[in-house]
mmCIF file of C-alpha atoms in Angstrom:
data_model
loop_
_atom_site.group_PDB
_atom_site.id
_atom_site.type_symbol
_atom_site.label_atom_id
_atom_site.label_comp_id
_atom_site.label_asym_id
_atom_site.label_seq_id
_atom_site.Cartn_x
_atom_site.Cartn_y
_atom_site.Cartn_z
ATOM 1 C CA UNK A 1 -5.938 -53.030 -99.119
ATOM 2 C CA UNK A 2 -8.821 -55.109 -99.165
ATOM 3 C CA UNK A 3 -12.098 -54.270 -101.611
ATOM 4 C CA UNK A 4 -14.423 -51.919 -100.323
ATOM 5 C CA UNK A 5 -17.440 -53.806 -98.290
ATOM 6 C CA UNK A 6 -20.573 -52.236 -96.879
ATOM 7 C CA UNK A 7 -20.217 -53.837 -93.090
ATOM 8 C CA UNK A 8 -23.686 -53.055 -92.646
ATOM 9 C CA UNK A 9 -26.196 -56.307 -93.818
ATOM 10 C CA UNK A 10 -27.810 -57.953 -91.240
ATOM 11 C CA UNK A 11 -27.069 -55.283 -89.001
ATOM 12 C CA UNK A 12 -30.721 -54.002 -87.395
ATOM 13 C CA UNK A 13 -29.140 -51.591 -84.773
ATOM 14 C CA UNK A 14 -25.753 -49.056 -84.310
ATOM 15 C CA UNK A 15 -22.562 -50.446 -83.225
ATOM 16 C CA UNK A 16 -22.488 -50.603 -79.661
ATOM 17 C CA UNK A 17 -18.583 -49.584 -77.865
ATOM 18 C CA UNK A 18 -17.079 -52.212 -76.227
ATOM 19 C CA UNK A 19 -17.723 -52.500 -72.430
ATOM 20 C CA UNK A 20 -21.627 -52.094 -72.617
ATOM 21 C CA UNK A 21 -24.098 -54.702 -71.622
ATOM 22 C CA UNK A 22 -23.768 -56.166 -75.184
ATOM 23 C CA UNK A 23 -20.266 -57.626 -74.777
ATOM 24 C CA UNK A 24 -19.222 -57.669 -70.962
ATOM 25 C CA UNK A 25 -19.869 -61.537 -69.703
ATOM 26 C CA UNK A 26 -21.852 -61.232 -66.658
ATOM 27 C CA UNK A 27 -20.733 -63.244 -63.733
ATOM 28 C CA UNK A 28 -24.449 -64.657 -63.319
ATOM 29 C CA UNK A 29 -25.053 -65.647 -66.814
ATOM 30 C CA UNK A 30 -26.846 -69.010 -66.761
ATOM 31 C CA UNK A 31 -24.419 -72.345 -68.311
ATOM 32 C CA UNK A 32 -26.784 -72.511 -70.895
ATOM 33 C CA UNK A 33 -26.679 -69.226 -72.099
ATOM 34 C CA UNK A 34 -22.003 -69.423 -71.217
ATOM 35 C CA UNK A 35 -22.297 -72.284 -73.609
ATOM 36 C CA UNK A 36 -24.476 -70.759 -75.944
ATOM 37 C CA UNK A 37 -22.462 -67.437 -76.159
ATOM 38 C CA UNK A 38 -19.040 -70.149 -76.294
ATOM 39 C CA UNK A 39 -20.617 -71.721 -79.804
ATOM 40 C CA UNK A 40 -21.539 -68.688 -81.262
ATOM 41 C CA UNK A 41 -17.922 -67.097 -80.882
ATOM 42 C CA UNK A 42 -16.339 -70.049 -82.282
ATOM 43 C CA UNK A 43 -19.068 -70.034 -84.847
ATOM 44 C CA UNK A 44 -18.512 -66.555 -85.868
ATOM 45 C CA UNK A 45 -14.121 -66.996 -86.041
ATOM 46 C CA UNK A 46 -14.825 -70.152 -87.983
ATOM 47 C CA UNK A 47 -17.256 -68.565 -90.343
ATOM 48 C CA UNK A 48 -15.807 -65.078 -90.470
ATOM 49 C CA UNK A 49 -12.226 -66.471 -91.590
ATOM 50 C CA UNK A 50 -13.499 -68.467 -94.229
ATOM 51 C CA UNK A 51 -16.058 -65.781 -95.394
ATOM 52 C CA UNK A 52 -15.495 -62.936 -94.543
ATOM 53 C CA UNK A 53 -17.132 -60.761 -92.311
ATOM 54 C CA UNK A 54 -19.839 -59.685 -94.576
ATOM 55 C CA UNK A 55 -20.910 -63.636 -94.050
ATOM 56 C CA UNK A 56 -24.598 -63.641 -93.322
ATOM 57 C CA UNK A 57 -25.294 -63.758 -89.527
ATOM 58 C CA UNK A 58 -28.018 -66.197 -89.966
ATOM 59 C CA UNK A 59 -24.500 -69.056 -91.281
ATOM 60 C CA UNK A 60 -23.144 -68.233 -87.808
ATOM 61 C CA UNK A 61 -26.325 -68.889 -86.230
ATOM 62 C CA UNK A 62 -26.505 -72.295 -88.339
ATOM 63 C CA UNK A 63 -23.064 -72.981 -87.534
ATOM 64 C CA UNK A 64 -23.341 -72.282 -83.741
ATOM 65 C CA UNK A 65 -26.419 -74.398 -83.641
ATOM 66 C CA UNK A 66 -28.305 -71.907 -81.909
ATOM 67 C CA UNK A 67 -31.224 -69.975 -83.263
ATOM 68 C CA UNK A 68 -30.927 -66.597 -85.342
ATOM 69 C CA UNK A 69 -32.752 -64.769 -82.094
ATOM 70 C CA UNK A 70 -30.473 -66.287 -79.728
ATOM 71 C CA UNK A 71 -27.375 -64.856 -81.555
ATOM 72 C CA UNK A 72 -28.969 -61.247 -81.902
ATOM 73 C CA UNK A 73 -30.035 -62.036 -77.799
ATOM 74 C CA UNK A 74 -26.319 -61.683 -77.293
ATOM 75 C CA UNK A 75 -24.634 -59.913 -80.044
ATOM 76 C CA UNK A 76 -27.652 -57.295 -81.304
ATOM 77 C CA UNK A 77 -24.949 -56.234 -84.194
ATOM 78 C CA UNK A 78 -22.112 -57.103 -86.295
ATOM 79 C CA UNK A 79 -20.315 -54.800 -84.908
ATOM 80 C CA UNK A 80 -20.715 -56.272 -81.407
ATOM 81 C CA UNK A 81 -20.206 -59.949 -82.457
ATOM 82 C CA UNK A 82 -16.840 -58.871 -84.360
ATOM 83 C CA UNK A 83 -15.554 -57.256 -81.361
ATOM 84 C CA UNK A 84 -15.866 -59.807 -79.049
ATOM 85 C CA UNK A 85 -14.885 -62.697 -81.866
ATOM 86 C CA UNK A 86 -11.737 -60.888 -82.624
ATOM 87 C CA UNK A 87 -10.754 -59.148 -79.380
ATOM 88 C CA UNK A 88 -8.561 -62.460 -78.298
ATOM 89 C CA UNK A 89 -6.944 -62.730 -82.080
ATOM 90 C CA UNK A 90 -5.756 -59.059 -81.230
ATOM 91 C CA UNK A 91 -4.294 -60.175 -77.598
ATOM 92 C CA UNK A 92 -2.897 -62.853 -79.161
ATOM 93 C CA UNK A 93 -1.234 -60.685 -81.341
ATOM 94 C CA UNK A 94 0.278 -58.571 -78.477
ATOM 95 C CA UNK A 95 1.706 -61.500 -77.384
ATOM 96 C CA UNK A 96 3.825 -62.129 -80.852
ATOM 97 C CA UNK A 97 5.238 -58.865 -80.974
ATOM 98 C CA UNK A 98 6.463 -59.486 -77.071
ATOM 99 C CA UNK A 99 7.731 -62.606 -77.859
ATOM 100 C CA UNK A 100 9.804 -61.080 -80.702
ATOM 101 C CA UNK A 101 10.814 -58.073 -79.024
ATOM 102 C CA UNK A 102 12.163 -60.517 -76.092
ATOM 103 C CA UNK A 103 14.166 -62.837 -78.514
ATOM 104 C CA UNK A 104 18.132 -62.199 -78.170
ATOM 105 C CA UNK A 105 18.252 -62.401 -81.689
ATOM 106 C CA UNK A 106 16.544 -59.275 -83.500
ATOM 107 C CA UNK A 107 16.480 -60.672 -86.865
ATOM 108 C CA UNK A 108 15.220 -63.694 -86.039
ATOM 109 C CA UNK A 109 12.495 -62.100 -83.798
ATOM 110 C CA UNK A 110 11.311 -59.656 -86.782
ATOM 111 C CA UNK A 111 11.096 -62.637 -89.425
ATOM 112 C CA UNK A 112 9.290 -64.893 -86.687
ATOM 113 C CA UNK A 113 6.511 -61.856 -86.578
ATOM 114 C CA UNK A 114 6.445 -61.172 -90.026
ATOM 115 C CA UNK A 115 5.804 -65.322 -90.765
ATOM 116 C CA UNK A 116 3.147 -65.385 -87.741
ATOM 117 C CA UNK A 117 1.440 -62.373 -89.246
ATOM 118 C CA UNK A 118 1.433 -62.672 -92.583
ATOM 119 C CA UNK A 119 0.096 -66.566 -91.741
ATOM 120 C CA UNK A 120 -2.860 -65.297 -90.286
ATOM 121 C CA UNK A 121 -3.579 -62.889 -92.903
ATOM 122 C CA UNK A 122 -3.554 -65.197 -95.572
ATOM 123 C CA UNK A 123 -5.664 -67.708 -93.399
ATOM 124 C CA UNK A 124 -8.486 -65.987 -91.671
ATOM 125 C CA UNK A 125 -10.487 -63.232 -94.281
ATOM 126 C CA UNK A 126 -12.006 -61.714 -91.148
ATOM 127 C CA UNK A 127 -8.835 -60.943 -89.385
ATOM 128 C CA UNK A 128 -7.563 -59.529 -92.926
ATOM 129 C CA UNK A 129 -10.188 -57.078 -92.882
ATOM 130 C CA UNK A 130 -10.071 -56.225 -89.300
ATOM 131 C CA UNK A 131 -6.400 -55.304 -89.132
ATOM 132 C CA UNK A 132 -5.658 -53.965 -92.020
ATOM 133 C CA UNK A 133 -9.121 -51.821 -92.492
ATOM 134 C CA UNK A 134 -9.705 -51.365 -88.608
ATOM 135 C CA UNK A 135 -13.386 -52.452 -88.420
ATOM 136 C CA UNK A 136 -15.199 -52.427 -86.661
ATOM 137 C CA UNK A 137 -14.650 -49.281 -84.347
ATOM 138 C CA UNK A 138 -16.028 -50.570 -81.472
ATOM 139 C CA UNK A 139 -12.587 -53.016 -81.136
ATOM 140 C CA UNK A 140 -9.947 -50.758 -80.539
ATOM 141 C CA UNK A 141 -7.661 -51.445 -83.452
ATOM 142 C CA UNK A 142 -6.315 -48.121 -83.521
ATOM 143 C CA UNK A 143 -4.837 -48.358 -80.154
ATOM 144 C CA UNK A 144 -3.427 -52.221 -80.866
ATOM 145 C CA UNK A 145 -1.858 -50.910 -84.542
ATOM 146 C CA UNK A 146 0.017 -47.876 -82.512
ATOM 147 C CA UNK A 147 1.133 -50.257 -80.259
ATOM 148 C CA UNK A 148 2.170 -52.529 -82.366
ATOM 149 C CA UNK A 149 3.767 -49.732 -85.079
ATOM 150 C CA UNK A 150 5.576 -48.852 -81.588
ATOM 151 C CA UNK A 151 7.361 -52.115 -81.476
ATOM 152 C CA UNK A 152 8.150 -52.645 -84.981
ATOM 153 C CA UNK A 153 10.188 -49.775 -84.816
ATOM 154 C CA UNK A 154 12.142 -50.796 -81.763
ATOM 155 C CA UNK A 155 12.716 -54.431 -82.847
ATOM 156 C CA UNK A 156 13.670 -52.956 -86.681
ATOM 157 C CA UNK A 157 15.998 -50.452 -84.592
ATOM 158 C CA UNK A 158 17.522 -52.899 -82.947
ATOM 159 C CA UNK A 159 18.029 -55.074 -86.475
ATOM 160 C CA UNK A 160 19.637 -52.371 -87.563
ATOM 161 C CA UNK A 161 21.828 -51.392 -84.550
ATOM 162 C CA UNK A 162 22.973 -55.302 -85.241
ATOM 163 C CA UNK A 163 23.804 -54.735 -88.895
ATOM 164 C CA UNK A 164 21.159 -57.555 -89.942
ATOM 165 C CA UNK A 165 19.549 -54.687 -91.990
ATOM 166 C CA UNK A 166 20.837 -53.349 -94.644
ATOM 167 C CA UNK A 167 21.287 -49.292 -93.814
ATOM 168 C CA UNK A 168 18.463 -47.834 -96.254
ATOM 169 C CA UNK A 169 15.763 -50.512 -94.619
ATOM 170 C CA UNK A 170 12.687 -48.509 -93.508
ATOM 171 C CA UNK A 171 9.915 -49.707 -91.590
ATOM 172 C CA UNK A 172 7.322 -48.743 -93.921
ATOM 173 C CA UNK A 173 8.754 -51.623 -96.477
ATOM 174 C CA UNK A 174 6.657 -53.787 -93.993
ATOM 175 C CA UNK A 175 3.177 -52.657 -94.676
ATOM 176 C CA UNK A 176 3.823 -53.188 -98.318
ATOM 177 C CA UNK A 177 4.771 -56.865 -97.429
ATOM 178 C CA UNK A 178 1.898 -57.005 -95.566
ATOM 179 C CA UNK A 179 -0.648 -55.191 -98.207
ATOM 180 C CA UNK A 180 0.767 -57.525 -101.008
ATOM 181 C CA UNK A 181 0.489 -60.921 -98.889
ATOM 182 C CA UNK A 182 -3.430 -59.519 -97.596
ATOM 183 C CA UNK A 183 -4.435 -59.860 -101.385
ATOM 184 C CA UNK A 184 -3.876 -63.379 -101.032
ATOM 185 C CA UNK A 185 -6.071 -63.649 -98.318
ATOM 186 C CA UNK A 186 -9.481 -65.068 -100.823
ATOM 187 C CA UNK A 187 -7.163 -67.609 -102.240
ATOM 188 C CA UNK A 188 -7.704 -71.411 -101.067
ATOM 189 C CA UNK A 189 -5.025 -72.164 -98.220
ATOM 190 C CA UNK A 190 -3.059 -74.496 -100.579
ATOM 191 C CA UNK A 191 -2.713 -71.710 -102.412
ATOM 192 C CA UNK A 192 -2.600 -68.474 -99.988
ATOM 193 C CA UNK A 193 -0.026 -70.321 -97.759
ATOM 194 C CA UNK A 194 2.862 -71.358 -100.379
ATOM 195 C CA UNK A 195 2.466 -67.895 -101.946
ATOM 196 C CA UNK A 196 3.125 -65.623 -98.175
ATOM 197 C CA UNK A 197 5.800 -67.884 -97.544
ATOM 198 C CA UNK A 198 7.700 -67.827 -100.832
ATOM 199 C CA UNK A 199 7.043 -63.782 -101.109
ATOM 200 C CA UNK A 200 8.036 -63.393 -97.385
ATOM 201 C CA UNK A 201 11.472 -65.489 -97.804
ATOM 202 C CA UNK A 202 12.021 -63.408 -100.991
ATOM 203 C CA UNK A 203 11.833 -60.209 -99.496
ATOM 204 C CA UNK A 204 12.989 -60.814 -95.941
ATOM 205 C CA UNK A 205 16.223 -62.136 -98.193
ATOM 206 C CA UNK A 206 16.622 -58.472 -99.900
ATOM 207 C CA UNK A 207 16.362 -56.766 -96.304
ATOM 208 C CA UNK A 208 19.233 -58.105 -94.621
ATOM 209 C CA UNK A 209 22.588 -56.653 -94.540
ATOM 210 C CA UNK A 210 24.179 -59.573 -95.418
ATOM 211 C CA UNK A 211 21.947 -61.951 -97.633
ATOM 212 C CA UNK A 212 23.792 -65.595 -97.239
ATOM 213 C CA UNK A 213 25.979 -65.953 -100.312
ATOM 214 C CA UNK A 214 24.190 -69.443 -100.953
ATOM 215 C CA UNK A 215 20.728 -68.949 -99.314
ATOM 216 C CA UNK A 216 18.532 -71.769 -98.349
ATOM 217 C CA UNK A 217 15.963 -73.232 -100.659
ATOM 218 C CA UNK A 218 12.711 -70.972 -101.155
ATOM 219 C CA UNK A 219 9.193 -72.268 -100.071
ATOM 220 C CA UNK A 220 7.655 -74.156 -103.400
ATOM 221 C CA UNK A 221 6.012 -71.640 -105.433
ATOM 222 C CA UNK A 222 2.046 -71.937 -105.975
ATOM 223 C CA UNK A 223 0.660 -72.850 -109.523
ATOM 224 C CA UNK A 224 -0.366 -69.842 -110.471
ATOM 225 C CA UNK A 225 0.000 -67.069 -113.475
ATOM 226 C CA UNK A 226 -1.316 -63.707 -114.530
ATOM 227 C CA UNK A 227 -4.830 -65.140 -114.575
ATOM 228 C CA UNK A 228 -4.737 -66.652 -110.865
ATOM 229 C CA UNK A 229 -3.974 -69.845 -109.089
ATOM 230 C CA UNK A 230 -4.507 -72.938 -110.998
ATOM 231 C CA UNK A 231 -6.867 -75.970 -109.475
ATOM 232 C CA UNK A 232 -4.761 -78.761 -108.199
ATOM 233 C CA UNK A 233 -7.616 -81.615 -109.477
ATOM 234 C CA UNK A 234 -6.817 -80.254 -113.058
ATOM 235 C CA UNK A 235 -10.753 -78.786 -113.667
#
């Protein structure tokens, strides 16, 4: 699980619930104000995956190119900017799990979630923190994780009615997949990405039923040891 973080700098107001005033998109809302609401999202994704979302609001501002007053205009709170910059991450996310529950091939549909997931955890530090700690509470993760805890179960069922798992599989091995790959999530990419992969072909390899006699080559392992990744410019 990620380290405890307050949520609560630059935050001059309560977290207003998604559908109020704060986050709807008004049909009249002027180009200039579409565009300027546009730039700060993508600010905010940008600056929230590489940071964090405890990043300052005043970097998303700089980033969007729009004033601090014009982001707090729109978005009064953190809370309210993280809903509506992660609320299409989560969609998107939806739309994994029904692409693997709809793939002929349960096995393959479970390890093509697992990769996609597990990719954007290591990848994006906001999303990290947002699925796997649930804020904030005005984006509904509760209701997306039971969803998505829903279909896990069917598409492992449905593994195991195939005999690709082996028989004492549980679902709950997958959170722990997913809570050691998360920790990776502060590491540089070059780093992060090599490391989910490898872990992820390791373990996915000890689930199945039948692990190929001669299995395929493993992603290239990271430099890293007990004291953390090493720099690849040798300082």
């Amino acid at each position: 699980m990620p380290a405890e973080i307050s949520h609560n700098t630059d935050d001059p107001a309560p977290a207003a619930p998604l559908g109020t005033a704060i986050d709807r998109l008004p049909a009249d809302l002027r180009p200039d104000a579409r565009r300027n609401r546009e730039r700060v999202l993508k600010a905010a994704r940008e600056v929230f995956a590489a940071q964090g979302i405890d990043a300052p609001m005043s970097t998303v501002a700089r980033r969007a190119g729009v004033g601090v007053a014009t982001l707090y205009r729109r978005f009064p709170t953190r809370s309210a900017l993280l809903a509506a910059a992660f609320d299409d991450q989560l969609a998107e996310c939806a739309t994994v799990f029904e692409e693997a529950l709809a793939d002929p091939n349960p096995g393959h549909g479970l390890y093509t979630l697992l990769e996609t997931v597990c990719t954007t955890l290591v990848t994006d530090r906001g999303f990290d923190t947002v699925f796997m700690t649930g804020f904030p509470e005005a984006l509904d993760c509760g209701r997306e994780r039971a969803c998505a805890e829903a279909g896990l179960n069917h598409l492992v069922q449905r593994a195991l009615d195939a005999g690709q798992l082996r028989k004492d599989f549980d679902t709950a091995d997958i959170p722990l997949l997913l809570l050691a790959v998360s920790g990776l999530a502060g590491q540089p990419p070059e780093t992060a990405l090599p490391a989910a992969r490898r872990l992820l072909t390791y373990l996915f390899q000890s689930f199945q039923a039948h692990p190929p006699s001669r299995p395929g080559p493993l992603p290239p392992a990271p430099r890293m040891d007990l004291t953390g990744p090493h720099r690849t410019d040798g300082v």
